[in-house]
Amino acid sequence: MSKQRTKLVVGNWKMHGRLADNAVLLEAVAQGAGALPANVRVGVCVPSPYLAQTQALLDGSRVEWGVQDVSAYTHGAYTGEVAAPMALDFGSRLAIVGHSERRAYHRESAELVAVKTQRVLEAGLTPIVCVGETLEEREAGKTQQVVGVQLDTVLAKLSAQESARIIVAYEPIWAIGTGKSATAQQAQDVHAFLRARLAAKSAAAADVALLYGGSVKPDNAEELFRQPDIDGGLIGGASLKDKDFLAICKAAGAVGALSVKQ
Ligand code: 13P
């Protein structure tokens, strides 16, 4: 039987939200999270301009927050960039790096994602390193090769201790925003592969949280989270609806509680 880990559910708002809507959503999530069992950790990654608002509304709640990307630099003449220490100034604890939308639309290489991961760790935040394959790559039988290189490129730049401080999110590109989630078995297979790669880096890294992302909804969350190597989810669309997001968090709590009893 796998080791029981705390379940973690993180919302990735992407480029959504305005002040008034955010206030309603954040207050509902903060309140709902208060009723979740202790074995669930909840977070939201918001657009950077709303960090101050997020901090004001979530401070003192169970919900952590953070950003969706950081610069590969700590400061300097990099117009438009947001540095990890800036996110820290607003109480962030999490920073997504290497989301497939950034790799695709901003041409972020595996090496750049690795450097960003280092910047996040140096700032004292937890990086959520995203990996995932396209449909074409999956159909060509290249899933392990693709996600293996994405993860190994990051791990190569980290010490054994640093590698134990990351979170990894497996997000198959064909499942993002499509309504077509990976099956629980498909996701579990890739997670087990990623876990083995992490274990090869260091014993401590084998225990990092592995999140699944891609069309997670209240009705498929529990089955996904029940898999031994799926420690939670990175939630896009459903994180914008408080009821759906909280239902997914609740599913994580139910699964966690079940496993504790086993
Ligand atoms: P969806 O949940 O909207 O498919 O998005 C997943 C995602 O990309 C989270 O980072």
CSV table of C-alpha atoms and ligand atoms in Angstrom, one decimal:
chain,number,residue,atom,x,y,z
A,1,MET,CA,0.0,0.0,0.0
A,2,SER,CA,1.3,3.4,-0.8
A,3,LYS,CA,2.3,5.9,1.9
A,4,GLN,CA,-0.5,8.2,2.9
A,5,ARG,CA,0.2,11.8,2.0
A,6,THR,CA,-1.9,15.0,2.6
A,7,LYS,CA,-4.0,15.7,-0.4
A,8,LEU,CA,-3.4,19.1,-2.1
A,9,VAL,CA,-5.8,20.9,-4.4
A,10,VAL,CA,-4.6,24.1,-6.2
A,11,GLY,CA,-6.6,26.3,-8.4
A,12,ASN,CA,-5.0,27.9,-11.4
A,13,TRP,CA,-7.2,30.8,-12.4
A,14,LYS,CA,-5.1,31.5,-15.6
A,15,MET,CA,-6.0,34.9,-17.0
A,16,HIS,CA,-9.4,35.2,-15.4
A,17,GLY,CA,-10.9,37.3,-12.7
A,18,ARG,CA,-11.7,40.9,-11.9
A,19,LEU,CA,-11.7,42.6,-8.5
A,20,ALA,CA,-15.4,42.2,-7.8
A,21,ASP,CA,-15.7,38.6,-8.9
A,22,ASN,CA,-12.4,37.7,-7.1
A,23,ALA,CA,-13.7,39.0,-3.8
A,24,VAL,CA,-16.8,36.8,-4.0
A,25,LEU,CA,-14.8,33.7,-5.1
A,26,LEU,CA,-12.0,34.2,-2.5
A,27,GLU,CA,-14.4,34.7,0.3
A,28,ALA,CA,-16.4,31.6,-0.6
A,29,VAL,CA,-13.3,29.5,-0.9
A,30,ALA,CA,-11.8,30.7,2.3
A,31,GLN,CA,-15.0,30.0,4.2
A,32,GLY,CA,-15.6,26.6,2.6
A,33,ALA,CA,-12.0,25.5,3.2
A,34,GLY,CA,-12.5,26.1,6.9
A,35,ALA,CA,-14.8,23.1,6.9
A,36,LEU,CA,-12.5,20.7,5.1
A,37,PRO,CA,-10.7,17.9,7.0
A,38,ALA,CA,-7.2,18.6,8.2
A,39,ASN,CA,-5.7,16.2,5.6
A,40,VAL,CA,-6.5,18.6,2.7
A,41,ARG,CA,-4.3,21.5,1.7
A,42,VAL,CA,-5.9,24.1,-0.6
A,43,GLY,CA,-4.2,26.8,-2.7
A,44,VAL,CA,-5.0,29.3,-5.5
A,45,CYS,CA,-2.7,30.7,-8.1
A,46,VAL,CA,-4.0,34.1,-9.2
A,47,PRO,CA,-3.0,36.7,-11.8
A,48,SER,CA,-0.2,38.8,-10.2
A,49,PRO,CA,-2.2,42.1,-10.1
A,50,TYR,CA,-4.6,40.5,-7.7
A,51,LEU,CA,-2.0,39.2,-5.2
A,52,ALA,CA,-2.6,42.1,-2.8
A,53,GLN,CA,-6.4,41.5,-2.9
A,54,THR,CA,-5.8,37.7,-2.5
A,55,GLN,CA,-3.5,38.3,0.5
A,56,ALA,CA,-6.0,40.6,2.1
A,57,LEU,CA,-8.9,38.2,1.7
A,58,LEU,CA,-7.1,34.9,2.4
A,59,ASP,CA,-4.7,35.9,5.2
A,60,GLY,CA,-5.6,33.9,8.3
A,61,SER,CA,-7.6,31.3,6.3
A,62,ARG,CA,-6.6,27.8,5.4
A,63,VAL,CA,-6.1,28.7,1.8
A,64,GLU,CA,-2.5,29.3,0.4
A,65,TRP,CA,-1.9,31.4,-2.6
A,66,GLY,CA,0.6,32.2,-5.3
A,67,VAL,CA,1.4,33.0,-8.9
A,68,GLN,CA,1.2,31.3,-12.2
A,69,ASP,CA,4.7,32.0,-13.4
A,70,VAL,CA,7.9,33.9,-12.3
A,71,SER,CA,10.8,35.5,-14.1
A,72,ALA,CA,14.0,33.6,-14.5
A,73,TYR,CA,15.7,36.6,-12.9
A,74,THR,CA,15.5,38.1,-9.4
A,75,HIS,CA,15.3,41.7,-10.6
A,76,GLY,CA,16.5,44.0,-13.4
A,77,ALA,CA,15.6,45.3,-16.9
A,78,TYR,CA,13.0,42.7,-17.8
A,79,THR,CA,9.9,44.7,-18.7
A,80,GLY,CA,6.7,43.0,-17.8
A,81,GLU,CA,8.2,40.2,-15.7
A,82,VAL,CA,7.3,39.4,-12.1
A,83,ALA,CA,10.1,38.1,-9.9
A,84,ALA,CA,9.6,35.4,-7.3
A,85,PRO,CA,10.6,37.7,-4.4
A,86,MET,CA,7.9,40.1,-5.5
A,87,ALA,CA,5.3,37.3,-5.2
A,88,LEU,CA,6.8,36.5,-1.7
A,89,ASP,CA,6.2,40.2,-0.7
A,90,PHE,CA,2.5,39.5,-1.0
A,91,GLY,CA,2.5,36.3,1.1
A,92,SER,CA,2.7,33.8,-1.8
A,93,ARG,CA,3.8,30.3,-1.0
A,94,LEU,CA,3.2,28.7,-4.3
A,95,ALA,CA,4.4,29.4,-7.9
A,96,ILE,CA,3.5,27.4,-10.9
A,97,VAL,CA,6.4,27.0,-13.4
A,98,GLY,CA,6.4,25.4,-16.8
A,99,HIS,CA,2.7,25.3,-17.4
A,100,SER,CA,2.1,23.9,-20.9
A,101,GLU,CA,0.5,27.2,-22.0
A,102,ARG,CA,3.7,29.0,-21.2
A,103,ARG,CA,5.8,26.4,-22.9
A,104,ALA,CA,3.6,26.6,-26.0
A,105,TYR,CA,2.7,30.3,-26.2
A,106,HIS,CA,5.9,31.8,-24.7
A,107,ARG,CA,8.3,29.1,-26.1
A,108,GLU,CA,9.6,28.3,-22.6
A,109,SER,CA,12.2,25.6,-22.9
A,110,ALA,CA,12.8,22.8,-20.3
A,111,GLU,CA,16.0,24.6,-19.4
A,112,LEU,CA,14.2,27.9,-18.7
A,113,VAL,CA,11.6,26.1,-16.6
A,114,ALA,CA,14.5,24.6,-14.6
A,115,VAL,CA,16.0,28.1,-14.0
A,116,LYS,CA,12.6,29.4,-12.9
A,117,THR,CA,12.2,26.5,-10.5
A,118,GLN,CA,15.6,27.5,-9.0
A,119,ARG,CA,14.4,31.2,-8.6
A,120,VAL,CA,11.2,30.1,-6.9
A,121,LEU,CA,13.1,27.9,-4.4
A,122,GLU,CA,15.7,30.6,-3.7
A,123,ALA,CA,12.8,32.9,-2.8
A,124,GLY,CA,11.5,30.4,-0.3
A,125,LEU,CA,8.4,29.5,-2.3
A,126,THR,CA,7.2,26.1,-3.4
A,127,PRO,CA,7.4,25.6,-7.2
A,128,ILE,CA,4.6,23.6,-8.9
A,129,VAL,CA,6.5,22.2,-11.9
A,130,CYS,CA,4.1,21.2,-14.7
A,131,VAL,CA,4.9,18.5,-17.2
A,132,GLY,CA,2.7,16.9,-19.9
A,133,GLU,CA,2.6,15.6,-23.4
A,134,THR,CA,0.5,16.5,-26.5
A,135,LEU,CA,-2.0,14.1,-28.0
A,136,GLU,CA,0.4,13.4,-30.9
A,137,GLU,CA,3.2,12.5,-28.5
A,138,ARG,CA,0.9,10.2,-26.5
A,139,GLU,CA,-0.3,8.5,-29.6
A,140,ALA,CA,3.3,8.0,-30.8
A,141,GLY,CA,4.0,6.2,-27.5
A,142,LYS,CA,6.3,9.1,-26.3
A,143,THR,CA,4.6,10.2,-23.1
A,144,GLN,CA,7.2,8.8,-20.7
A,145,GLN,CA,10.0,10.2,-22.9
A,146,VAL,CA,8.5,13.7,-23.0
A,147,VAL,CA,7.6,14.1,-19.4
A,148,GLY,CA,10.8,12.3,-18.3
A,149,VAL,CA,12.9,14.9,-20.1
A,150,GLN,CA,10.8,17.8,-18.8
A,151,LEU,CA,11.2,16.5,-15.2
A,152,ASP,CA,14.9,15.4,-15.4
A,153,THR,CA,15.9,18.8,-16.9
A,154,VAL,CA,14.6,20.5,-13.7
A,155,LEU,CA,16.0,17.9,-11.3
A,156,ALA,CA,19.4,18.2,-12.9
A,157,LYS,CA,19.7,21.7,-11.6
A,158,LEU,CA,18.5,20.9,-8.1
A,159,SER,CA,20.3,19.4,-5.1
A,160,ALA,CA,18.8,16.4,-3.5
A,161,GLN,CA,17.4,18.6,-0.8
A,162,GLU,CA,15.9,21.1,-3.2
A,163,SER,CA,14.3,18.4,-5.2
A,164,ALA,CA,12.4,17.3,-2.2
A,165,ARG,CA,10.9,20.9,-1.9
A,166,ILE,CA,9.0,20.9,-5.3
A,167,ILE,CA,5.6,19.8,-6.3
A,168,VAL,CA,5.1,18.2,-9.7
A,169,ALA,CA,1.9,18.5,-11.7
A,170,TYR,CA,1.2,16.1,-14.6
A,171,GLU,CA,-1.1,17.9,-17.0
A,172,PRO,CA,-1.6,16.1,-20.3
A,173,ILE,CA,-2.1,18.9,-22.8
A,174,TRP,CA,-5.0,17.0,-24.6
A,175,ALA,CA,-6.9,17.0,-21.3
A,176,ILE,CA,-6.5,20.7,-20.5
A,177,GLY,CA,-9.7,22.7,-20.9
A,178,THR,CA,-11.1,20.0,-23.2
A,179,GLY,CA,-13.5,18.4,-20.8
A,180,LYS,CA,-11.7,15.1,-21.6
A,181,SER,CA,-9.8,14.1,-18.5
A,182,ALA,CA,-7.2,11.4,-18.6
A,183,THR,CA,-8.6,8.2,-17.1
A,184,ALA,CA,-7.6,7.5,-13.5
A,185,GLN,CA,-5.4,4.6,-14.8
A,186,GLN,CA,-3.7,6.7,-17.5
A,187,ALA,CA,-2.9,9.4,-14.9
A,188,GLN,CA,-1.7,6.9,-12.3
A,189,ASP,CA,0.6,5.2,-14.8
A,190,VAL,CA,2.4,8.5,-15.6
A,191,HIS,CA,2.4,9.5,-11.9
A,192,ALA,CA,4.1,6.2,-11.0
A,193,PHE,CA,6.7,6.8,-13.7
A,194,LEU,CA,7.3,10.4,-12.4
A,195,ARG,CA,7.5,9.1,-8.8
A,196,ALA,CA,10.2,6.6,-9.9
A,197,ARG,CA,12.2,9.4,-11.6
A,198,LEU,CA,12.0,11.5,-8.5
A,199,ALA,CA,13.1,8.5,-6.3
A,200,ALA,CA,16.1,8.0,-8.6
A,201,LYS,CA,17.1,11.6,-7.8
A,202,SER,CA,16.8,11.2,-4.0
A,203,ALA,CA,14.9,9.2,-1.4
A,204,ALA,CA,13.3,12.5,-0.1
A,205,ALA,CA,12.2,13.5,-3.6
A,206,ALA,CA,10.1,10.3,-3.9
A,207,ASP,CA,7.7,11.7,-1.4
A,208,VAL,CA,6.9,15.0,-3.2
A,209,ALA,CA,3.3,15.8,-4.0
A,210,LEU,CA,2.2,14.8,-7.5
A,211,LEU,CA,-0.8,16.6,-8.8
A,212,TYR,CA,-2.9,15.7,-11.8
A,213,GLY,CA,-4.4,18.5,-13.9
A,214,GLY,CA,-6.6,18.5,-16.9
A,215,SER,CA,-10.4,18.7,-16.8
A,216,VAL,CA,-10.7,17.8,-13.1
A,217,LYS,CA,-14.3,18.2,-12.1
A,218,PRO,CA,-16.4,17.4,-9.0
A,219,ASP,CA,-17.6,14.2,-10.7
A,220,ASN,CA,-14.2,12.7,-11.6
A,221,ALA,CA,-12.0,14.1,-8.8
A,222,GLU,CA,-12.5,11.3,-6.3
A,223,GLU,CA,-11.6,8.5,-8.7
A,224,LEU,CA,-8.5,10.4,-9.7
A,225,PHE,CA,-7.5,11.2,-6.2
A,226,ARG,CA,-8.0,7.6,-5.1
A,227,GLN,CA,-5.0,6.5,-7.2
A,228,PRO,CA,-1.9,5.7,-5.0
A,229,ASP,CA,0.4,8.2,-6.8
A,230,ILE,CA,-2.1,11.0,-7.3
A,231,ASP,CA,-1.7,13.4,-4.3
A,232,GLY,CA,-4.3,16.0,-5.5
A,233,GLY,CA,-5.1,18.2,-8.4
A,234,LEU,CA,-4.2,21.4,-10.3
A,235,ILE,CA,-7.6,22.8,-11.3
A,236,GLY,CA,-8.2,25.2,-14.1
A,237,GLY,CA,-11.8,26.0,-15.2
A,238,ALA,CA,-13.5,24.4,-12.1
A,239,SER,CA,-11.4,26.6,-9.8
A,240,LEU,CA,-13.3,29.7,-11.0
A,241,LYS,CA,-16.6,28.3,-9.5
A,242,ASP,CA,-16.5,28.2,-5.8
A,243,LYS,CA,-19.0,25.3,-5.5
A,244,ASP,CA,-17.1,23.1,-8.0
A,245,PHE,CA,-13.7,24.0,-6.5
A,246,LEU,CA,-14.8,23.2,-3.0
A,247,ALA,CA,-16.5,20.0,-4.1
A,248,ILE,CA,-13.2,18.9,-5.6
A,249,CYS,CA,-11.4,19.8,-2.3
A,250,LYS,CA,-14.0,17.8,-0.4
A,251,ALA,CA,-13.4,14.8,-2.7
A,252,ALA,CA,-9.7,15.1,-1.8
A,253,GLY,CA,-10.6,15.1,1.9
A,254,ALA,CA,-12.9,12.0,1.5
A,255,VAL,CA,-10.2,10.0,-0.2
A,256,GLY,CA,-7.5,11.1,2.2
A,257,ALA,CA,-9.7,10.1,5.2
A,258,LEU,CA,-10.4,6.7,3.6
A,259,SER,CA,-6.7,6.0,3.1
A,260,VAL,CA,-5.9,7.0,6.6
A,261,LYS,CA,-8.3,4.4,7.9
A,262,GLN,CA,-6.9,1.5,5.8
B,1,13P,P1,-8.6,22.7,-16.8
B,1,13P,O1,-9.0,22.2,-15.4
B,1,13P,O2,-9.5,23.9,-17.2
B,1,13P,O3,-8.6,21.6,-17.8
B,1,13P,O4,-7.1,23.2,-16.7
B,1,13P,C1,-6.1,22.5,-16.2
B,1,13P,C2,-4.9,23.3,-16.0
B,1,13P,O5,-4.3,23.7,-17.0
B,1,13P,C3,-4.5,23.7,-14.7
B,1,13P,O6,-3.2,24.2,-14.7
